[in-house]
Amino acid sequence: MKVMKFGGTSVGSAQRMKDVAKLITSRGRNLIVLSAMSGTTNSLVEISDYLYKKNVDGAKETINLLESKYRRVISELYSTDEYRDKATEAIGNCLKYIRSFSKDIFTMFEEREILAQGELMSTALLNLYLQEIGTNCVLLPALDFMRTDKNAEADTHYIGEHLTAMMKEYPDADLFLTQGYICRNAYGEIDNLKRGGSDLTASIIGSVISADEIEIWTDIDGMHNNDPRFVEGTKPVAELNFEEAAELAYFGAKILHPTCILPAKLNNIPVRLLNTMQPDAPGTLIHNSSEAHRIKAVAAKDNITAIKIKSGRMLLAYGFLRKVFEIFETYKTPIDMIATSEVGVSVTIDNEHNIEHILNDLKKFGTVTVDRDMVIICVVGDLEWNNRGFEARATDALRDIPVRMISYGGSNFNISFLVRKEDKVEALNALSRNLFD
Ligand code: ASP
Ligand code: MG
């Protein structure tokens, strides 16, 4: 059995829902995880915002817009009045519930209940459509088995036990369907796994039922080996291991957040990124094994600031780096890349919020220089230090470009370069030529 997760845009309209239905009814007995229709969770956030501010009219207007959207979807999705009526009733109940919050006090508890309606509506609509076309689909309510513990982490034991028991009750089911994102917390209250949490739902479910694979369906054909906005002829990467995927996540690559795939990684369940527009394309497979001697992808991150601290006091001293890092910690500023020498250290940050304080404090320890408008270029693949040649090929590609920092050896899977913003496109293209052609 596989877990197949469809994001908001994949179910964003009546037509897209029909496409999803066609896809899932032709691929065997799987468990489907659905997000809210695209835009819905944002509308629910907006409604809650109005209610926090006691602006009931603002909330009502947004609810009415949502209602007309769903009315349109219902009229286009079903071909019989019987199912249009059933869907109108199901959506009507959710909207009535959202409207019921207009008067009294409004806190985060009520907000979470409102936020849960998006996934409840999308799954109700798809479930009814599947019934209308004659599929024996069983809707498993996520609120009956998805639960977090006191640390707000998935209670996998509870989830596994309850989900398996629920599925056993339906030996004849063609398909199972459930909501992404929503859950109950340790106190039994309605809660969620944070924005974008449906990927995490899929990963948790895939792990607890030991799925053959977790498929994440979106509208791109997997993860590309370079940024298609700046480099021509990029190709989808066939395979990545979980560590490579985690390195790329920081670069905004179209990939899952590392925390989302952690349950899959730990339980050794492969994750595949697939495209609903091209269902037969192989996509990108993320798993625990790594392909030796392959460079997989290049990615870039903009708006990076480099800070260099140079000090004679660093020579042969211990504790110097700790003092430097502590300053960044005090101002809650993550450090991304580091390069050190015996008498200096350079670090990069992507958040300048507290930079004035940071620079002030750093000046106590040495001479400080700042370079702004820099870009981190990251090369991901088999960069284990015993291998020969790959780091040389990456560095060689950048021979005509001024490189401010290089970071290598932090993991077996990456080498990063810091270059000027104006050199980014040239650097990405040069790396593609040297590594992939
Ligand atoms: N519907 C939720 C959101 O928009 C969860 C998800 O789509 O993953 O954040
Ligand atoms: Mg998403």
Tab-separated table of C-alpha atoms and ligand atoms in Angstrom:
chain	number	residue	atom	x	y	z
A	1	MET	CA	0.000	0.000	0.000
A	2	LYS	CA	1.163	3.518	-0.774
A	3	VAL	CA	0.302	6.843	0.787
A	4	MET	CA	-0.543	9.423	-1.883
A	5	LYS	CA	-0.703	13.048	-0.762
A	6	PHE	CA	-2.267	15.771	-2.902
A	7	GLY	CA	-1.645	19.429	-2.091
A	8	GLY	CA	-4.039	22.335	-2.362
A	9	THR	CA	-3.463	23.166	-6.033
A	10	SER	CA	-3.908	19.497	-7.003
A	11	VAL	CA	-7.487	19.731	-5.689
A	12	GLY	CA	-7.904	23.455	-6.363
A	13	SER	CA	-10.918	23.215	-8.680
A	14	ALA	CA	-13.673	20.780	-9.676
A	15	GLN	CA	-11.650	19.740	-12.722
A	16	ARG	CA	-8.492	19.141	-10.672
A	17	MET	CA	-10.510	17.003	-8.230
A	18	LYS	CA	-11.777	14.913	-11.138
A	19	ASP	CA	-8.202	14.507	-12.375
A	20	VAL	CA	-7.104	13.376	-8.909
A	21	ALA	CA	-10.024	10.932	-8.739
A	22	LYS	CA	-8.998	9.445	-12.084
A	23	LEU	CA	-5.427	9.099	-10.937
A	24	ILE	CA	-6.121	7.481	-7.563
A	25	THR	CA	-8.712	5.032	-8.888
A	26	SER	CA	-6.217	3.588	-11.348
A	27	ARG	CA	-3.335	2.880	-8.968
A	28	GLY	CA	-4.512	0.232	-6.543
A	29	ARG	CA	-5.635	0.156	-2.936
A	30	ASN	CA	-3.868	3.130	-1.427
A	31	LEU	CA	-4.363	5.674	1.322
A	32	ILE	CA	-4.958	9.211	0.069
A	33	VAL	CA	-4.077	12.303	2.116
A	34	LEU	CA	-5.641	15.563	1.015
A	35	SER	CA	-4.897	19.223	1.740
A	36	ALA	CA	-7.551	21.908	1.748
A	37	MET	CA	-8.417	23.353	-1.682
A	38	SER	CA	-5.852	26.034	-2.535
A	39	GLY	CA	-6.652	29.386	-0.950
A	40	THR	CA	-9.026	27.918	1.623
A	41	THR	CA	-6.634	27.767	4.588
A	42	ASN	CA	-5.596	31.363	3.853
A	43	SER	CA	-9.267	32.400	3.884
A	44	LEU	CA	-9.786	30.584	7.191
A	45	VAL	CA	-6.770	32.403	8.637
A	46	GLU	CA	-8.306	35.677	7.428
A	47	ILE	CA	-11.674	34.849	8.993
A	48	SER	CA	-9.969	34.064	12.302
A	49	ASP	CA	-8.037	37.337	12.073
A	50	TYR	CA	-11.289	39.272	11.743
A	51	LEU	CA	-12.798	37.378	14.662
A	52	TYR	CA	-9.786	38.104	16.876
A	53	LYS	CA	-10.361	41.761	16.052
A	54	LYS	CA	-14.104	41.429	16.761
A	55	ASN	CA	-14.842	42.460	13.181
A	56	VAL	CA	-17.761	40.101	12.599
A	57	ASP	CA	-18.725	41.789	9.317
A	58	GLY	CA	-15.235	41.246	7.885
A	59	ALA	CA	-15.430	37.587	8.880
A	60	LYS	CA	-18.896	37.235	7.329
A	61	GLU	CA	-17.775	38.720	4.038
A	62	THR	CA	-14.881	36.293	3.777
A	63	ILE	CA	-17.146	33.366	4.715
A	64	ASN	CA	-19.610	34.402	2.000
A	65	LEU	CA	-16.826	34.472	-0.593
A	66	LEU	CA	-15.764	31.020	0.501
A	67	GLU	CA	-19.349	29.832	0.253
A	68	SER	CA	-19.746	31.020	-3.339
A	69	LYS	CA	-16.491	29.329	-4.277
A	70	TYR	CA	-17.638	25.993	-2.879
A	71	ARG	CA	-21.072	26.367	-4.446
A	72	ARG	CA	-19.401	26.720	-7.843
A	73	VAL	CA	-17.195	23.695	-7.244
A	74	ILE	CA	-20.197	21.604	-6.217
A	75	SER	CA	-22.189	22.552	-9.301
A	76	GLU	CA	-19.278	21.599	-11.566
A	77	LEU	CA	-18.075	18.485	-9.787
A	78	TYR	CA	-21.136	16.262	-9.583
A	79	SER	CA	-23.392	15.069	-12.335
A	80	THR	CA	-26.435	14.137	-10.234
A	81	ASP	CA	-28.654	16.231	-7.972
A	82	GLU	CA	-28.432	13.527	-5.343
A	83	TYR	CA	-24.701	14.129	-4.904
A	84	ARG	CA	-24.988	17.895	-5.311
A	85	ASP	CA	-27.428	17.863	-2.404
A	86	LYS	CA	-25.202	15.662	-0.273
A	87	ALA	CA	-22.190	17.912	-0.947
A	88	THR	CA	-24.200	21.091	-0.314
A	89	GLU	CA	-25.228	19.680	3.044
A	90	ALA	CA	-21.695	18.635	4.016
A	91	ILE	CA	-20.149	21.990	3.043
A	92	GLY	CA	-23.137	23.814	4.563
A	93	ASN	CA	-22.446	22.152	7.923
A	94	CYS	CA	-18.810	23.267	7.879
A	95	LEU	CA	-19.748	26.842	6.946
A	96	LYS	CA	-22.463	26.933	9.592
A	97	TYR	CA	-19.876	25.849	12.135
A	98	ILE	CA	-17.479	28.597	10.995
A	99	ARG	CA	-20.294	31.163	11.218
A	100	SER	CA	-21.174	30.021	14.744
A	101	PHE	CA	-18.007	31.649	16.086
A	102	SER	CA	-19.060	35.179	15.207
A	103	LYS	CA	-20.229	36.303	18.636
A	104	ASP	CA	-18.428	35.019	21.688
A	105	ILE	CA	-14.834	35.138	22.795
A	106	PHE	CA	-12.302	34.090	20.217
A	107	THR	CA	-9.019	32.411	21.167
A	108	MET	CA	-6.523	30.102	19.518
A	109	PHE	CA	-8.747	27.129	20.377
A	110	GLU	CA	-11.572	28.491	18.259
A	111	GLU	CA	-9.084	29.449	15.554
A	112	ARG	CA	-7.801	25.880	15.293
A	113	GLU	CA	-11.345	24.597	14.937
A	114	ILE	CA	-11.899	27.012	12.074
A	115	LEU	CA	-8.590	26.099	10.421
A	116	ALA	CA	-9.584	22.416	10.475
A	117	GLN	CA	-12.570	23.029	8.197
A	118	GLY	CA	-10.502	23.355	5.003
A	119	GLU	CA	-9.351	19.740	4.966
A	120	LEU	CA	-12.747	18.539	6.217
A	121	MET	CA	-14.394	20.229	3.218
A	122	SER	CA	-11.951	19.043	0.543
A	123	THR	CA	-12.102	15.418	1.709
A	124	ALA	CA	-15.918	15.507	1.977
A	125	LEU	CA	-16.142	16.729	-1.640
A	126	LEU	CA	-13.711	14.176	-3.050
A	127	ASN	CA	-15.218	11.333	-1.033
A	128	LEU	CA	-18.688	12.084	-2.409
A	129	TYR	CA	-17.350	12.368	-5.940
A	130	LEU	CA	-15.630	8.982	-5.636
A	131	GLN	CA	-18.888	7.480	-4.413
A	132	GLU	CA	-20.774	9.040	-7.294
A	133	ILE	CA	-18.434	7.436	-9.818
A	134	GLY	CA	-18.789	4.094	-8.059
A	135	THR	CA	-15.574	3.779	-6.061
A	136	ASN	CA	-15.783	2.198	-2.639
A	137	CYS	CA	-13.751	4.850	-0.876
A	138	VAL	CA	-13.638	4.958	2.930
A	139	LEU	CA	-13.125	8.335	4.583
A	140	LEU	CA	-11.064	7.901	7.748
A	141	PRO	CA	-11.518	11.017	9.907
A	142	ALA	CA	-8.047	12.275	10.853
A	143	LEU	CA	-9.455	13.669	14.093
A	144	ASP	CA	-10.139	10.053	15.174
A	145	PHE	CA	-6.542	8.856	14.893
A	146	MET	CA	-4.011	11.667	14.265
A	147	ARG	CA	-2.797	12.779	17.648
A	148	THR	CA	0.138	14.738	19.026
A	149	ASP	CA	1.687	14.218	22.447
A	150	LYS	CA	2.513	16.739	25.178
A	151	ASN	CA	5.571	17.898	23.212
A	152	ALA	CA	3.367	18.566	20.167
A	153	GLU	CA	5.056	15.671	18.355
A	154	ALA	CA	3.207	12.923	16.544
A	155	ASP	CA	2.081	10.205	18.951
A	156	THR	CA	3.055	7.471	16.507
A	157	HIS	CA	2.111	4.597	18.779
A	158	TYR	CA	-1.438	5.901	19.204
A	159	ILE	CA	-1.748	6.803	15.535
A	160	GLY	CA	-0.529	3.407	14.343
A	161	GLU	CA	-2.805	1.470	16.662
A	162	HIS	CA	-5.948	3.457	15.870
A	163	LEU	CA	-5.407	3.851	12.153
A	164	THR	CA	-4.667	0.163	11.642
A	165	ALA	CA	-7.759	-0.831	13.622
A	166	MET	CA	-9.934	1.555	11.605
A	167	MET	CA	-8.605	0.261	8.296
A	168	LYS	CA	-9.172	-3.369	9.330
A	169	GLU	CA	-12.892	-2.639	9.623
A	170	TYR	CA	-13.110	-2.121	5.852
A	171	PRO	CA	-11.582	-5.129	4.120
A	172	ASP	CA	-13.576	-4.323	0.966
A	173	ALA	CA	-12.478	-0.704	0.635
A	174	ASP	CA	-11.024	0.211	-2.776
A	175	LEU	CA	-9.344	3.291	-1.324
A	176	PHE	CA	-8.878	5.097	1.962
A	177	LEU	CA	-9.038	8.867	2.213
A	178	THR	CA	-8.064	11.151	5.079
A	179	GLN	CA	-7.314	14.774	5.920
A	180	GLY	CA	-3.805	16.147	6.000
A	181	TYR	CA	-2.714	18.833	8.470
A	182	ILE	CA	-5.403	18.362	11.143
A	183	CYS	CA	-5.103	16.371	14.352
A	184	ARG	CA	-5.981	16.339	18.012
A	185	ASN	CA	-3.450	17.325	20.635
A	186	ALA	CA	-2.610	15.538	23.883
A	187	TYR	CA	-5.654	17.170	25.506
A	188	GLY	CA	-8.051	15.941	22.848
A	189	GLU	CA	-8.530	19.409	21.373
A	190	ILE	CA	-8.631	20.022	17.630
A	191	ASP	CA	-5.183	21.129	16.523
A	192	ASN	CA	-2.980	21.069	13.431
A	193	LEU	CA	0.546	20.250	12.285
A	194	LYS	CA	1.292	23.865	11.257
A	195	ARG	CA	0.976	25.405	7.797
A	196	GLY	CA	2.021	23.025	5.064
A	197	GLY	CA	1.521	20.161	7.538
A	198	SER	CA	-0.168	17.768	5.105
A	199	ASP	CA	3.240	16.568	3.950
A	200	LEU	CA	4.002	15.681	7.548
A	201	THR	CA	0.664	13.842	7.852
A	202	ALA	CA	1.582	11.755	4.805
A	203	SER	CA	5.031	11.022	6.184
A	204	ILE	CA	3.686	9.998	9.607
A	205	ILE	CA	0.966	7.790	8.133
A	206	GLY	CA	3.375	6.203	5.658
A	207	SER	CA	5.667	5.367	8.572
A	208	VAL	CA	3.062	3.932	10.944
A	209	ILE	CA	1.485	1.683	8.306
A	210	SER	CA	4.896	0.793	6.796
A	211	ALA	CA	3.760	1.948	3.370
A	212	ASP	CA	5.707	0.822	0.307
A	213	GLU	CA	6.173	4.453	-0.657
A	214	ILE	CA	4.933	7.934	0.203
A	215	GLU	CA	3.981	9.863	-2.911
A	216	ILE	CA	3.785	13.641	-2.739
A	217	TRP	CA	1.803	14.915	-5.728
A	218	THR	CA	2.213	18.562	-6.723
A	219	ASP	CA	2.293	20.487	-9.967
A	220	ILE	CA	6.016	20.255	-10.747
A	221	ASP	CA	7.873	17.254	-12.082
A	222	GLY	CA	10.087	16.645	-9.077
A	223	MET	CA	13.172	18.479	-8.033
A	224	HIS	CA	15.384	19.922	-10.811
A	225	ASN	CA	19.161	19.722	-10.946
A	226	ASN	CA	19.527	23.504	-11.205
A	227	ASP	CA	17.287	26.571	-11.039
A	228	PRO	CA	15.178	26.599	-14.256
A	229	ARG	CA	14.676	30.369	-13.898
A	230	PHE	CA	18.380	30.977	-14.558
A	231	VAL	CA	19.679	27.888	-16.317
A	232	GLU	CA	18.390	26.360	-19.530
A	233	GLY	CA	17.912	22.637	-19.966
A	234	THR	CA	17.654	21.681	-16.282
A	235	LYS	CA	16.420	18.149	-15.657
A	236	PRO	CA	14.483	16.489	-12.857
A	237	VAL	CA	16.735	14.636	-10.450
A	238	ALA	CA	15.826	10.950	-10.493
A	239	GLU	CA	17.096	10.083	-7.025
A	240	LEU	CA	18.229	11.901	-3.921
A	241	ASN	CA	18.983	10.579	-0.514
A	242	PHE	CA	17.326	12.126	2.524
A	243	GLU	CA	20.485	14.033	3.500
A	244	GLU	CA	20.842	15.584	0.056
A	245	ALA	CA	17.182	16.554	0.143
A	246	ALA	CA	17.696	18.163	3.554
A	247	GLU	CA	20.666	20.210	2.255
A	248	LEU	CA	18.558	21.455	-0.650
A	249	ALA	CA	15.570	22.404	1.496
A	250	TYR	CA	17.380	25.497	2.804
A	251	PHE	CA	17.737	26.763	-0.744
A	252	GLY	CA	14.029	26.891	-1.311
A	253	ALA	CA	14.358	24.025	-3.767
A	254	LYS	CA	10.940	22.584	-4.528
A	255	ILE	CA	11.408	19.875	-2.020
A	256	LEU	CA	9.900	18.832	1.271
A	257	HIS	CA	10.906	20.394	4.529
A	258	PRO	CA	13.372	18.104	6.373
A	259	THR	CA	11.116	17.853	9.425
A	260	CYS	CA	8.282	16.673	7.173
A	261	ILE	CA	10.232	13.742	5.847
A	262	LEU	CA	11.956	12.824	9.098
A	263	PRO	CA	9.422	10.076	9.991
A	264	ALA	CA	9.859	8.576	6.497
A	265	LYS	CA	13.651	8.767	6.722
A	266	LEU	CA	13.752	7.141	10.169
A	267	ASN	CA	11.421	4.338	9.094
A	268	ASN	CA	13.134	3.881	5.764
A	269	ILE	CA	10.055	4.596	3.644
A	270	PRO	CA	10.911	6.061	0.218
A	271	VAL	CA	9.298	9.395	-0.676
A	272	ARG	CA	8.537	10.212	-4.295
A	273	LEU	CA	7.733	13.687	-5.660
A	274	LEU	CA	5.305	13.438	-8.562
A	275	ASN	CA	3.445	15.758	-10.906
A	276	THR	CA	-0.351	15.585	-11.249
A	277	MET	CA	-0.047	17.222	-14.692
A	278	GLN	CA	2.321	14.473	-15.907
A	279	PRO	CA	1.360	11.446	-13.823
A	280	ASP	CA	3.582	9.033	-15.725
A	281	ALA	CA	6.803	11.040	-15.359
A	282	PRO	CA	9.135	9.307	-12.874
A	283	GLY	CA	9.537	12.390	-10.621
A	284	THR	CA	12.152	12.430	-7.870
A	285	LEU	CA	12.674	9.532	-5.502
A	286	ILE	CA	14.065	10.412	-2.055
A	287	HIS	CA	15.367	7.467	-0.057
A	288	ASN	CA	18.103	6.313	2.298
A	289	SER	CA	20.516	4.803	-0.191
A	290	SER	CA	22.880	7.089	-2.058
A	291	GLU	CA	24.224	6.832	-5.569
A	292	ALA	CA	27.998	6.839	-5.428
A	293	HIS	CA	30.001	9.239	-7.585
A	294	ARG	CA	27.104	11.391	-8.703
A	295	ILE	CA	26.623	15.121	-8.349
A	296	LYS	CA	22.881	15.673	-8.150
A	297	ALA	CA	21.959	19.319	-8.045
A	298	VAL	CA	22.992	22.932	-7.738
A	299	ALA	CA	20.918	25.518	-5.873
A	300	ALA	CA	21.324	29.147	-4.828
A	301	LYS	CA	20.129	31.295	-1.968
A	302	ASP	CA	19.986	35.100	-2.286
A	303	ASN	CA	20.259	37.948	0.188
A	304	ILE	CA	23.118	36.563	2.167
A	305	THR	CA	25.351	38.726	4.342
A	306	ALA	CA	28.883	37.606	5.167
A	307	ILE	CA	30.561	38.764	8.366
A	308	LYS	CA	34.278	38.320	8.949
A	309	ILE	CA	35.870	38.608	12.389
A	310	LYS	CA	39.656	38.768	12.376
A	311	SER	CA	41.679	38.714	15.524
A	312	GLY	CA	45.226	37.915	16.581
A	313	ARG	CA	43.657	36.724	19.816
A	314	MET	CA	42.150	33.799	17.997
A	315	LEU	CA	45.595	32.322	17.314
A	316	LEU	CA	46.069	29.240	19.515
A	317	ALA	CA	43.176	30.339	21.716
A	318	TYR	CA	40.266	28.203	22.754
A	319	GLY	CA	36.765	29.491	23.378
A	320	PHE	CA	37.046	32.233	20.762
A	321	LEU	CA	34.503	30.689	18.410
A	322	ARG	CA	32.101	30.071	21.267
A	323	LYS	CA	32.154	33.765	22.149
A	324	VAL	CA	31.494	34.683	18.540
A	325	PHE	CA	28.641	32.191	18.139
A	326	GLU	CA	27.087	33.247	21.437
A	327	ILE	CA	26.527	36.724	20.046
A	328	PHE	CA	24.486	35.313	17.175
A	329	GLU	CA	22.573	33.169	19.623
A	330	THR	CA	21.777	36.149	21.839
A	331	TYR	CA	20.224	37.918	18.864
A	332	LYS	CA	18.434	34.774	17.645
A	333	THR	CA	20.189	34.894	14.288
A	334	PRO	CA	20.994	31.560	12.639
A	335	ILE	CA	24.390	31.116	11.006
A	336	ASP	CA	24.341	29.200	7.731
A	337	MET	CA	27.835	28.909	6.302
A	338	ILE	CA	31.151	29.051	8.166
A	339	ALA	CA	34.776	29.255	7.067
A	340	THR	CA	37.612	29.550	9.539
A	341	SER	CA	41.317	30.237	9.463
A	342	GLU	CA	43.788	30.401	12.330
A	343	VAL	CA	43.211	34.120	12.863
A	344	GLY	CA	39.734	34.730	11.519
A	345	VAL	CA	36.306	33.364	10.982
A	346	SER	CA	33.668	34.222	8.370
A	347	VAL	CA	30.023	33.361	8.789
A	348	THR	CA	26.910	34.063	6.745
A	349	ILE	CA	23.434	35.038	7.855
A	350	ASP	CA	20.219	35.526	5.862
A	351	ASN	CA	18.431	37.655	8.424
A	352	GLU	CA	19.770	41.160	9.080
A	353	HIS	CA	17.190	42.024	11.670
A	354	ASN	CA	19.656	42.378	14.536
A	355	ILE	CA	22.815	43.013	12.561
A	356	GLU	CA	23.665	46.356	14.198
A	357	HIS	CA	23.674	44.765	17.667
A	358	ILE	CA	25.618	41.776	16.387
A	359	LEU	CA	28.316	43.921	14.755
A	360	ASN	CA	28.600	46.082	17.864
A	361	ASP	CA	29.184	43.073	20.080
A	362	LEU	CA	31.547	41.358	17.618
A	363	LYS	CA	33.797	44.411	17.531
A	364	LYS	CA	34.848	43.597	21.108
A	365	PHE	CA	36.621	40.516	19.753
A	366	GLY	CA	38.298	41.688	16.590
A	367	THR	CA	38.161	43.598	13.323
A	368	VAL	CA	34.800	43.117	11.647
A	369	THR	CA	34.040	43.345	7.919
A	370	VAL	CA	30.642	42.934	6.275
A	371	ASP	CA	29.832	41.926	2.672
A	372	ARG	CA	26.217	42.307	1.637
A	373	ASP	CA	24.213	41.126	-1.400
A	374	MET	CA	25.953	37.788	-1.549
A	375	VAL	CA	24.602	34.443	-2.727
A	376	ILE	CA	25.273	30.943	-1.424
A	377	ILE	CA	25.687	28.443	-4.236
A	378	CYS	CA	25.350	24.894	-3.029
A	379	VAL	CA	26.405	21.761	-4.888
A	380	VAL	CA	24.788	18.573	-3.625
A	381	GLY	CA	25.706	14.979	-4.320
A	382	ASP	CA	28.241	12.353	-3.365
A	383	LEU	CA	30.927	14.673	-1.938
A	384	GLU	CA	32.434	12.205	0.483
A	385	TRP	CA	36.018	13.371	1.062
A	386	ASN	CA	37.643	10.130	-0.086
A	387	ASN	CA	36.228	10.587	-3.559
A	388	ARG	CA	38.542	12.376	-5.891
A	389	GLY	CA	37.769	15.155	-8.268
A	390	PHE	CA	34.252	16.400	-7.562
A	391	GLU	CA	35.189	19.321	-5.321
A	392	ALA	CA	37.891	20.176	-7.851
A	393	ARG	CA	35.364	20.173	-10.712
A	394	ALA	CA	32.992	22.441	-8.781
A	395	THR	CA	35.774	24.842	-7.836
A	396	ASP	CA	37.163	24.760	-11.358
A	397	ALA	CA	33.754	25.747	-12.775
A	398	LEU	CA	34.011	28.972	-10.777
A	399	ARG	CA	37.541	29.802	-11.940
A	400	ASP	CA	36.507	33.166	-13.459
A	401	ILE	CA	34.268	34.211	-10.595
A	402	PRO	CA	35.416	35.862	-7.358
A	403	VAL	CA	34.555	33.449	-4.531
A	404	ARG	CA	34.217	34.976	-1.055
A	405	MET	CA	33.898	31.739	0.973
A	406	ILE	CA	34.028	27.972	0.441
A	407	SER	CA	32.577	25.426	2.850
A	408	TYR	CA	33.342	21.736	2.388
A	409	GLY	CA	33.493	18.710	4.657
A	410	GLY	CA	30.567	19.643	6.911
A	411	SER	CA	28.631	16.748	5.471
A	412	ASN	CA	29.324	14.053	2.899
A	413	PHE	CA	26.851	15.601	0.551
A	414	ASN	CA	27.665	19.196	-0.094
A	415	ILE	CA	30.085	21.937	-0.989
A	416	SER	CA	28.987	25.576	-0.794
A	417	PHE	CA	30.405	28.735	-2.324
A	418	LEU	CA	29.650	32.326	-1.472
A	419	VAL	CA	29.696	34.684	-4.469
A	420	ARG	CA	28.437	38.158	-5.336
A	421	LYS	CA	24.817	38.585	-6.418
A	422	GLU	CA	25.933	39.764	-9.867
A	423	ASP	CA	27.861	36.527	-10.406
A	424	LYS	CA	25.058	34.177	-9.443
A	425	VAL	CA	23.631	33.352	-12.878
A	426	GLU	CA	27.093	32.857	-14.346
A	427	ALA	CA	28.047	30.606	-11.419
A	428	LEU	CA	24.907	28.449	-11.737
A	429	ASN	CA	25.432	28.017	-15.489
A	430	ALA	CA	29.144	27.301	-15.151
A	431	LEU	CA	28.428	24.619	-12.547
A	432	SER	CA	25.771	22.998	-14.738
A	433	ARG	CA	28.228	22.878	-17.665
A	434	ASN	CA	31.040	21.425	-15.588
A	435	LEU	CA	29.025	18.965	-13.532
A	436	PHE	CA	26.129	17.781	-15.678
A	437	ASP	CA	27.024	18.135	-19.370
B	1	ASP	N1	-4.002	23.353	4.234
B	1	ASP	C1	-2.840	23.549	5.048
B	1	ASP	C2	-2.071	24.776	4.572
B	1	ASP	O1	-2.471	25.405	3.605
B	1	ASP	C3	-1.954	22.360	5.110
B	1	ASP	C4	-1.331	21.924	3.804
B	1	ASP	O2	-1.849	22.255	2.747
B	1	ASP	O3	-0.307	21.233	3.836
B	1	ASP	O4	-1.089	25.120	5.166
B	2	MG	MG	2.351	22.167	0.663
